[in-house]
Coordinates of C-alpha atoms in Angstrom, one line a residue:
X1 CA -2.7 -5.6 -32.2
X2 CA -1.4 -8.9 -31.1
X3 CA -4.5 -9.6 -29.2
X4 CA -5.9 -9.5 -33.1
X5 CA -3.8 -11.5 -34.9
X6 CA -4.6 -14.2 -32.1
X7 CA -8.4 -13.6 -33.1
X8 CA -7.7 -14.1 -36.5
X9 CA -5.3 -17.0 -36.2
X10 CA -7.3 -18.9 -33.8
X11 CA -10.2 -21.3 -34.5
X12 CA -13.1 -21.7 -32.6
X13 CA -14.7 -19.0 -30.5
X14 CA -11.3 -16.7 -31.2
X15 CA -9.9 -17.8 -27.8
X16 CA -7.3 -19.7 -27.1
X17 CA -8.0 -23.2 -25.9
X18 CA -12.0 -22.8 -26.9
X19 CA -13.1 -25.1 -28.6
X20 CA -9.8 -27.0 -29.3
X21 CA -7.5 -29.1 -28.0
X22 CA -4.9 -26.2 -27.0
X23 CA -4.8 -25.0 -23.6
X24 CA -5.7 -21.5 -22.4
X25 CA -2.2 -18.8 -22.6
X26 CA -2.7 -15.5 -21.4
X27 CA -2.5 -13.0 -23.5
X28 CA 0.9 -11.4 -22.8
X29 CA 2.4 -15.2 -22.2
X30 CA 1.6 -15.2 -26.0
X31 CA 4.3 -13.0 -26.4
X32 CA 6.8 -14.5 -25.2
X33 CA 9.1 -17.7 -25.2
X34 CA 11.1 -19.8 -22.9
X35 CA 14.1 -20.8 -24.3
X36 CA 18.3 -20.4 -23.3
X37 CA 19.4 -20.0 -19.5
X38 CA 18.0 -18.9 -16.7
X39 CA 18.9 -15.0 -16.1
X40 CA 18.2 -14.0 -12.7
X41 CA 17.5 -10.3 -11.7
X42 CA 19.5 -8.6 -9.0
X43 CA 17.1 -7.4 -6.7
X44 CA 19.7 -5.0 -5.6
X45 CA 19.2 -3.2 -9.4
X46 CA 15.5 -2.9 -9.3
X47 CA 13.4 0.5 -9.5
X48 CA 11.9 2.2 -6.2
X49 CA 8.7 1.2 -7.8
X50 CA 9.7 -2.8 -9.0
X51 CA 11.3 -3.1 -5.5
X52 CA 7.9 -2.0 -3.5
X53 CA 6.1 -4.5 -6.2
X54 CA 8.6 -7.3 -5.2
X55 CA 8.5 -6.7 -1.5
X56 CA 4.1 -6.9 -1.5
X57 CA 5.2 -10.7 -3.5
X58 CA 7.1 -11.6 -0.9
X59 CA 4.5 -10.3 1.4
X60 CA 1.7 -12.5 -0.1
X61 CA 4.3 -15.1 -0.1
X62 CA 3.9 -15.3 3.4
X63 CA 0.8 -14.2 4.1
X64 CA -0.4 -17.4 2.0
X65 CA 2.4 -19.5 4.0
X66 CA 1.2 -18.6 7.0
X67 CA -2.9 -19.1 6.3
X68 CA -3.3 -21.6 3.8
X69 CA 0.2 -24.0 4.2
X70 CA 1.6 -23.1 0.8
X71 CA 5.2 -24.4 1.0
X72 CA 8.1 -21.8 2.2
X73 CA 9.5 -20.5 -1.2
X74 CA 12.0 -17.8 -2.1
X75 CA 10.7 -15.2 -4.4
X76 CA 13.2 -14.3 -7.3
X77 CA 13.0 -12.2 -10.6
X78 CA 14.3 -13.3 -13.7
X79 CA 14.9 -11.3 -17.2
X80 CA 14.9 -15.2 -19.1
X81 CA 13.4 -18.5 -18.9
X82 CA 14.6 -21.5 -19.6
X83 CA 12.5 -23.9 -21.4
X84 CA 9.9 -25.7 -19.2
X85 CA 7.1 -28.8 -19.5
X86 CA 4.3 -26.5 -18.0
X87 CA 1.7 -27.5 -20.8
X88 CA -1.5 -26.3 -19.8
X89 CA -0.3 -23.7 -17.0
X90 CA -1.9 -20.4 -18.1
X91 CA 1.2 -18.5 -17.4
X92 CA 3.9 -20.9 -18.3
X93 CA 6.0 -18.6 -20.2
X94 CA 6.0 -15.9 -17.2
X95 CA 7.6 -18.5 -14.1
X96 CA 10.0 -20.9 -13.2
X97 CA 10.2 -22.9 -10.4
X98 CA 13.2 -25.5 -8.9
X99 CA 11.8 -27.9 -6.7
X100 CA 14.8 -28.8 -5.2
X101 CA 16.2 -25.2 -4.1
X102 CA 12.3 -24.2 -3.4
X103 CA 12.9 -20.8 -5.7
X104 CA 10.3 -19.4 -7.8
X105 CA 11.4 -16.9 -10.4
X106 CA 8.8 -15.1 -12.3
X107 CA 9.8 -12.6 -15.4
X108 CA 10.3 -9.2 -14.4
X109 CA 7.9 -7.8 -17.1
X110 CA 5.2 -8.7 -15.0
X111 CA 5.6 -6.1 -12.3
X112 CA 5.0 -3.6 -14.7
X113 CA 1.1 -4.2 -13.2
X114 CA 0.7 -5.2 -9.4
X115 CA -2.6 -6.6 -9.9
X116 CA -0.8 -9.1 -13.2
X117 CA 2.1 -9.7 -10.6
X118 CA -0.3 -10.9 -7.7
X119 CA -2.5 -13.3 -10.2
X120 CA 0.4 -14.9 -11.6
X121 CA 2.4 -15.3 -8.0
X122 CA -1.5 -16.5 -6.8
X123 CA -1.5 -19.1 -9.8
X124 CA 2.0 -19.9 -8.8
X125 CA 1.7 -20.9 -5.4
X126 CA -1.2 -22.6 -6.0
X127 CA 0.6 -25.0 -8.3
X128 CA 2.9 -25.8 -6.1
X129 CA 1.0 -26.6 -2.9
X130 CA -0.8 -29.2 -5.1
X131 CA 3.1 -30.3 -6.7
X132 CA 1.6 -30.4 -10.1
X133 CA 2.3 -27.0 -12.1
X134 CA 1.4 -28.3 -15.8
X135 CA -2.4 -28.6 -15.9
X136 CA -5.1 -25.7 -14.8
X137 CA -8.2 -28.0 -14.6
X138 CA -6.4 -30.1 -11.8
X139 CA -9.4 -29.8 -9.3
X140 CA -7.3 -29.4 -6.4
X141 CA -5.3 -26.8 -7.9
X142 CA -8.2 -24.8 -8.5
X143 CA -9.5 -25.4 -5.2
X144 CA -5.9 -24.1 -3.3
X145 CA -6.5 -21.1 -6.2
X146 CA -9.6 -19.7 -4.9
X147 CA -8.6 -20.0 -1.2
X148 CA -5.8 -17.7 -2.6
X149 CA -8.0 -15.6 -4.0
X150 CA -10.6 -14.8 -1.1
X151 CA -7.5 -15.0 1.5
X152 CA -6.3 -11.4 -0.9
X153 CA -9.5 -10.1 -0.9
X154 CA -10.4 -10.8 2.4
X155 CA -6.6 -9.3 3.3
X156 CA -7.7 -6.0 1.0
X157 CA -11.3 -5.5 3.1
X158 CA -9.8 -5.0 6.0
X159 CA -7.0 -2.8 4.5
X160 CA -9.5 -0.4 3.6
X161 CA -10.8 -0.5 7.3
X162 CA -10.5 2.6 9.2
X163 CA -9.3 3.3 12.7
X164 CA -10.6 6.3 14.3
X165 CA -12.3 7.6 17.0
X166 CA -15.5 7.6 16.0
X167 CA -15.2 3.8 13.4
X168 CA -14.0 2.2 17.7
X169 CA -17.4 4.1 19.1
X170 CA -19.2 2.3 16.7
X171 CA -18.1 -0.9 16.8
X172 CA -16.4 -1.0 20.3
X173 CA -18.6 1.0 22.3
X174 CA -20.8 -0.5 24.9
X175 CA -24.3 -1.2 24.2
X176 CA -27.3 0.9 25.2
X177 CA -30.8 -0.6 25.6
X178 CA -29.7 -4.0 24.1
X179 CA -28.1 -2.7 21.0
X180 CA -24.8 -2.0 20.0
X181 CA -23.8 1.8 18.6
X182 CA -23.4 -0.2 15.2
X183 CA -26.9 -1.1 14.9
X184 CA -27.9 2.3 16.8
X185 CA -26.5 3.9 14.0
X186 CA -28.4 2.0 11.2
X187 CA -31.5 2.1 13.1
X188 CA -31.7 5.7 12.3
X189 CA -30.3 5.7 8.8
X190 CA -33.4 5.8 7.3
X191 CA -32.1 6.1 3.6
X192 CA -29.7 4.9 1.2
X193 CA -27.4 8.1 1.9
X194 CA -27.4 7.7 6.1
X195 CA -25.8 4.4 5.8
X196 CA -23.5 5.8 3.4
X197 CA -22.3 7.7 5.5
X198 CA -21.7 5.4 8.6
X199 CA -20.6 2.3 5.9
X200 CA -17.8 5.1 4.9
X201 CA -16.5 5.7 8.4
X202 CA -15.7 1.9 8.9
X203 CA -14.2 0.9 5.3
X204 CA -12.9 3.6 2.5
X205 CA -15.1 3.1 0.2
X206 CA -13.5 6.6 -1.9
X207 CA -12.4 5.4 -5.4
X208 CA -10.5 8.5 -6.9
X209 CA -7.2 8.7 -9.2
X210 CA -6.0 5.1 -10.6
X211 CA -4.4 3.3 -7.7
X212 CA -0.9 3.0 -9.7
X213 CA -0.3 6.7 -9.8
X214 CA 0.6 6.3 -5.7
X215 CA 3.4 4.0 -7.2
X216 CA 4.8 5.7 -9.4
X217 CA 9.0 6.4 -9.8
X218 CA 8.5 9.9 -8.4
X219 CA 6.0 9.2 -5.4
X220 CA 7.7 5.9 -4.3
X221 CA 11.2 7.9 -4.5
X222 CA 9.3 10.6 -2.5
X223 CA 8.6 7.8 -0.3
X224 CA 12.1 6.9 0.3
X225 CA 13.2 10.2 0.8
X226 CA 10.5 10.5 3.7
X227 CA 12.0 7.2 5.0
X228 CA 15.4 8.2 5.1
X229 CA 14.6 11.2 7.2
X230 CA 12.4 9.1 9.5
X231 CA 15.4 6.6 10.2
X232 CA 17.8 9.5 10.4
X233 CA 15.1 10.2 13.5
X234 CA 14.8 7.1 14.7
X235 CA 18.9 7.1 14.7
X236 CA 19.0 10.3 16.9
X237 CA 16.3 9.1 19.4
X238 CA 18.5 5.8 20.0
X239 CA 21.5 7.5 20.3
X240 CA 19.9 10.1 23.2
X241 CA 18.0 6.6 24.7
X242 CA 21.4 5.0 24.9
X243 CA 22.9 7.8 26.9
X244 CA 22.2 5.7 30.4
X245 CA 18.8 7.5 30.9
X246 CA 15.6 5.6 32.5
X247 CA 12.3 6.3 31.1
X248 CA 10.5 6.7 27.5
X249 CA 12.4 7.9 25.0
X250 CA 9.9 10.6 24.5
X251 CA 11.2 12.1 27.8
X252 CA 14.5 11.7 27.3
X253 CA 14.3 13.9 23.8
X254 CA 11.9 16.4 25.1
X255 CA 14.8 17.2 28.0
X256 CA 17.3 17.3 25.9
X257 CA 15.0 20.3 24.1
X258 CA 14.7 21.7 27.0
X259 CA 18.5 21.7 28.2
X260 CA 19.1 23.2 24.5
X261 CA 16.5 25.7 24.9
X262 CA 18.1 26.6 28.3
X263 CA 15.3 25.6 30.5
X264 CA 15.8 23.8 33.9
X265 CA 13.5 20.7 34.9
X266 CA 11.1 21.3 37.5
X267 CA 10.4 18.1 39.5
X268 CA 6.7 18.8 39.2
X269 CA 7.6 18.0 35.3
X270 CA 9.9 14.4 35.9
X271 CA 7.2 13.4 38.1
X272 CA 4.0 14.4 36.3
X273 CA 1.5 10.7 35.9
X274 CA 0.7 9.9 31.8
X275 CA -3.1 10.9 31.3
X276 CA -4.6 7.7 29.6
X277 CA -6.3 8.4 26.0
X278 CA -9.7 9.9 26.7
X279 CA -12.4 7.2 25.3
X280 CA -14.4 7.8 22.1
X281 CA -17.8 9.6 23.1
X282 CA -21.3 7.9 22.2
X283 CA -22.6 8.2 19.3
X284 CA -26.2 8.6 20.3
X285 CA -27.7 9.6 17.0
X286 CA -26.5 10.1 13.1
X287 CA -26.5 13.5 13.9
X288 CA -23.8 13.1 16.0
X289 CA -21.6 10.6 13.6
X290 CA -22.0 13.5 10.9
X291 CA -20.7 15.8 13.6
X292 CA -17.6 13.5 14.3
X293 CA -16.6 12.4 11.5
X294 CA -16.6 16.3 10.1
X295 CA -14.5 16.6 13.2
X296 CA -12.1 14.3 12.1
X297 CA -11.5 16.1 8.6
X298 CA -11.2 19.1 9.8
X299 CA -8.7 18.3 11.6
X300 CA -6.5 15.9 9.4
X301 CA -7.6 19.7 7.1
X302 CA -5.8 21.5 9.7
X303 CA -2.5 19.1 9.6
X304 CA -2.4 18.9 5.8
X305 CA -2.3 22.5 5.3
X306 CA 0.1 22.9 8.4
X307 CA 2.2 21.0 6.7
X308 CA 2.0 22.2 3.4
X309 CA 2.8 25.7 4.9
X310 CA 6.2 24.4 6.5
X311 CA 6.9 22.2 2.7
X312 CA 6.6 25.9 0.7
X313 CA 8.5 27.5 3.3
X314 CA 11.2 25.1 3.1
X315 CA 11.1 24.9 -0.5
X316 CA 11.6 28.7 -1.2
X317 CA 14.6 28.6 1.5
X318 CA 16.3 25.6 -0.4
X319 CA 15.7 27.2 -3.8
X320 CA 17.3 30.6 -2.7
X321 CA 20.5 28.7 -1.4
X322 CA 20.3 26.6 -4.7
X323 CA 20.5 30.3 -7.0
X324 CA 23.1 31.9 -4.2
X325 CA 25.4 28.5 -4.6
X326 CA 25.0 28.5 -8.3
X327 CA 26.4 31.8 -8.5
X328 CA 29.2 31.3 -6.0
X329 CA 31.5 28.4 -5.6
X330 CA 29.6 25.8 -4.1
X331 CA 30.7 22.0 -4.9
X332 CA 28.8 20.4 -7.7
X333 CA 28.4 17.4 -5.0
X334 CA 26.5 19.8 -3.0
X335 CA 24.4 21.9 -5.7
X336 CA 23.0 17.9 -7.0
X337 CA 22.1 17.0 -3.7
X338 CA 20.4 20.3 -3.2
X339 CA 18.2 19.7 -6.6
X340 CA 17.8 16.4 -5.4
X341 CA 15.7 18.0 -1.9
X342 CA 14.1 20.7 -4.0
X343 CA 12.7 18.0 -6.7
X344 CA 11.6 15.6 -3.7
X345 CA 9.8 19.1 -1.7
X346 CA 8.0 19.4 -4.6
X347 CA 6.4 16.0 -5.2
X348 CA 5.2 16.6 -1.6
X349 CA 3.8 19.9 -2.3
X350 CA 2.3 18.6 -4.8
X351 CA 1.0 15.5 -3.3
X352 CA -0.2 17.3 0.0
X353 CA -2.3 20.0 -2.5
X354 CA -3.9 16.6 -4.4
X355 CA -4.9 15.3 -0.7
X356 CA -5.9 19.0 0.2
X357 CA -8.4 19.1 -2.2
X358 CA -9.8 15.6 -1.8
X359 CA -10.6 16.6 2.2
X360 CA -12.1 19.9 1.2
X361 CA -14.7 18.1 -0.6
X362 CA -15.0 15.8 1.8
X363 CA -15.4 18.2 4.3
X364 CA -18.1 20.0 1.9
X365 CA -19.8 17.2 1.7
X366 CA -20.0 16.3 5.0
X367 CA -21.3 20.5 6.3
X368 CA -24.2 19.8 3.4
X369 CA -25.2 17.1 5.2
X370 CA -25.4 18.0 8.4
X371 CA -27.5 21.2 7.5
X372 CA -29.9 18.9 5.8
X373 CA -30.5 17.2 8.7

């Protein structure tokens, strides 16, 4: 609606700036105004999901800091903007930034979308490397933009790399009669679908659900629940490592298993050599990639359902002592914290039976084309 009302207010072309002497304003800048005192956001009373949003900003923060020399800012949030002298800035109703304390505060309604959050913290930085944030057709601004721009993209390529067994035996492997596994493998993809097939073992290539489902409030406080547990591990594995033992701490847990379990160490055991990884086979045809990478799903198959097995079984244990405590005299403190488990045992049941069913067709997929072969 308000996107309309701009079309029919505007003259010239219907966008803003076209045309006219008025600079460009994104759309939901538009909507807003910059005008009392600056309200800063406690970062401390964020969302699971605004927090993960805010901690990837800091991350480009200094991921840009690092590769293209933007200055060393502090990220901050803010609920209101004072007004600013940002004239032809795009988004100069959505940031704030003092030059003097190097803080940049942009408005919290912008994490409500990662990709809004990155363009405007992009624009942002740009700016300032170039100390000028009121005018978008500065040249150099634009220039410092688009090294921002293929810097993230260049950062999300090899985010979607893989790292397996059989992705380091194509490109690592050593080369056989002057060529490399890599261009073995294409060699013999004759058609569109046989480099498919090795292009998907090196980058994930698998668009399925929307991207922001991953972050919503339930699977980023499943997140944090499975965090929680790992640093109660990590806890328990310092504590036995502190104990005045030698050695990994691998060893030092596995024999204090063993003195729980009432088994003695042998010294064939304490003495026994590491066996170094075993190296990635050759590939020697696409036959063979097929083979491995069908391998590989099975196998991460195997572990999902494993684990799925133990979630269900855990959840029908905690939901029987949640009916036995309801009934009895359990504290309330207790019985919440309980729900609290069940509901977080069943986002990962849930979650593990979405990924399930994504490797079964993959694994489908993969058996139909190795029988075509």
């Amino acid at each position: 609606e308000i996107e309309d009302m701009l079309k029919n207010t505007l003259p010239g072309g219907n966008v803003i700036g076209a045309k006219t002497d008025r600079p460009y304003l994104d759309i939901k800048d538009a909507q807003w105004l910059c005008s009392g005192d600056l309200m800063a956001v406690d970062i401390n009373d964020l969302t699971p999901s605004h927090f993960v949003v805010y901690r990837f900003g800091v991350f480009i923060t200094q991921l840009l800091n690092r590769h293209l020399g933007t200055p060393e800012v502090t990220l901050l949030l803010a609920s209101n903007l004072p007004p600013n002298d940002y004239e032809k800035n795009a988004f100069r109703h959505s940031f704030l930034y003092q030059h003097a304390k190097k803080i940049l505060f942009i408005r919290k309604e912008r994490m409500e979308s990662v990709g809004e959050f990155v363009v405007v913290l992009l624009h942002c930085l740009a700016h300032i490397k170039v100390n000028d944030l009121t005018d978008d057709n500065n040249p150099y601004f634009l220039r410092e933009f688009y090294k921002a721009i293929k810097l993230c993209c260049q950062d999300m390529f090899f985010a979607r790399s893989r790292s397996t067994n059989t992705s380091t035996a194509l490109i690592g492997g050593n080369p056989a009669n002057g060529r490399t596994a890599l261009e073995t493998a294409f060699r013999y993809s004759t058609t569109s679908e046989k480099r498919g097939h090795v292009v998907s073992e090196l980058i994930n290539m698998k668009v399925t659900a929307p991207v922001e489902a991953d972050f919503s409030s339930q699977h980023v406080s499943e997140r944090m629940s499975n965090y929680q547990d790992f640093t109660g591990n990590a806890q328990l594995r310092g504590a036995l490592t502190g104990q005045g033992r030698s050695g990994p701490a691998t060893d030092v847990i596995a024999a204090k298993l063993r003195q729980l379990r009432g088994k003695k160490e042998t010294q064939q055991t304490q003495d026994r050599p590491a066996k170094p990884p075993a190296a990635p086979s050759a590939l020697r045809s696409h036959k063979d990639l097929l083979r491995s990478q069908f391998n590989d799903l099975q196998g991460k198959l195997d572990n999902l359902n494993a684990e799925l097995t133990q979630v269900v079984k855990s959840e029908q244990e905690l939901s029987t002592g949640i009916d036995r405590a309801m009934s009895g005299t359990a504290p309330p403190s207790h019985l919440e914290q309980s729900q609290q488990q069940l509901a977080t045992l069943q986002l990962r049941r849930d979650n593990l039976v979405k990924r399930i069913t994504h490797l079964e067709a993959d694994v489908t997929k993969k058996q139909e084309a190795m029988l075509a072969k």
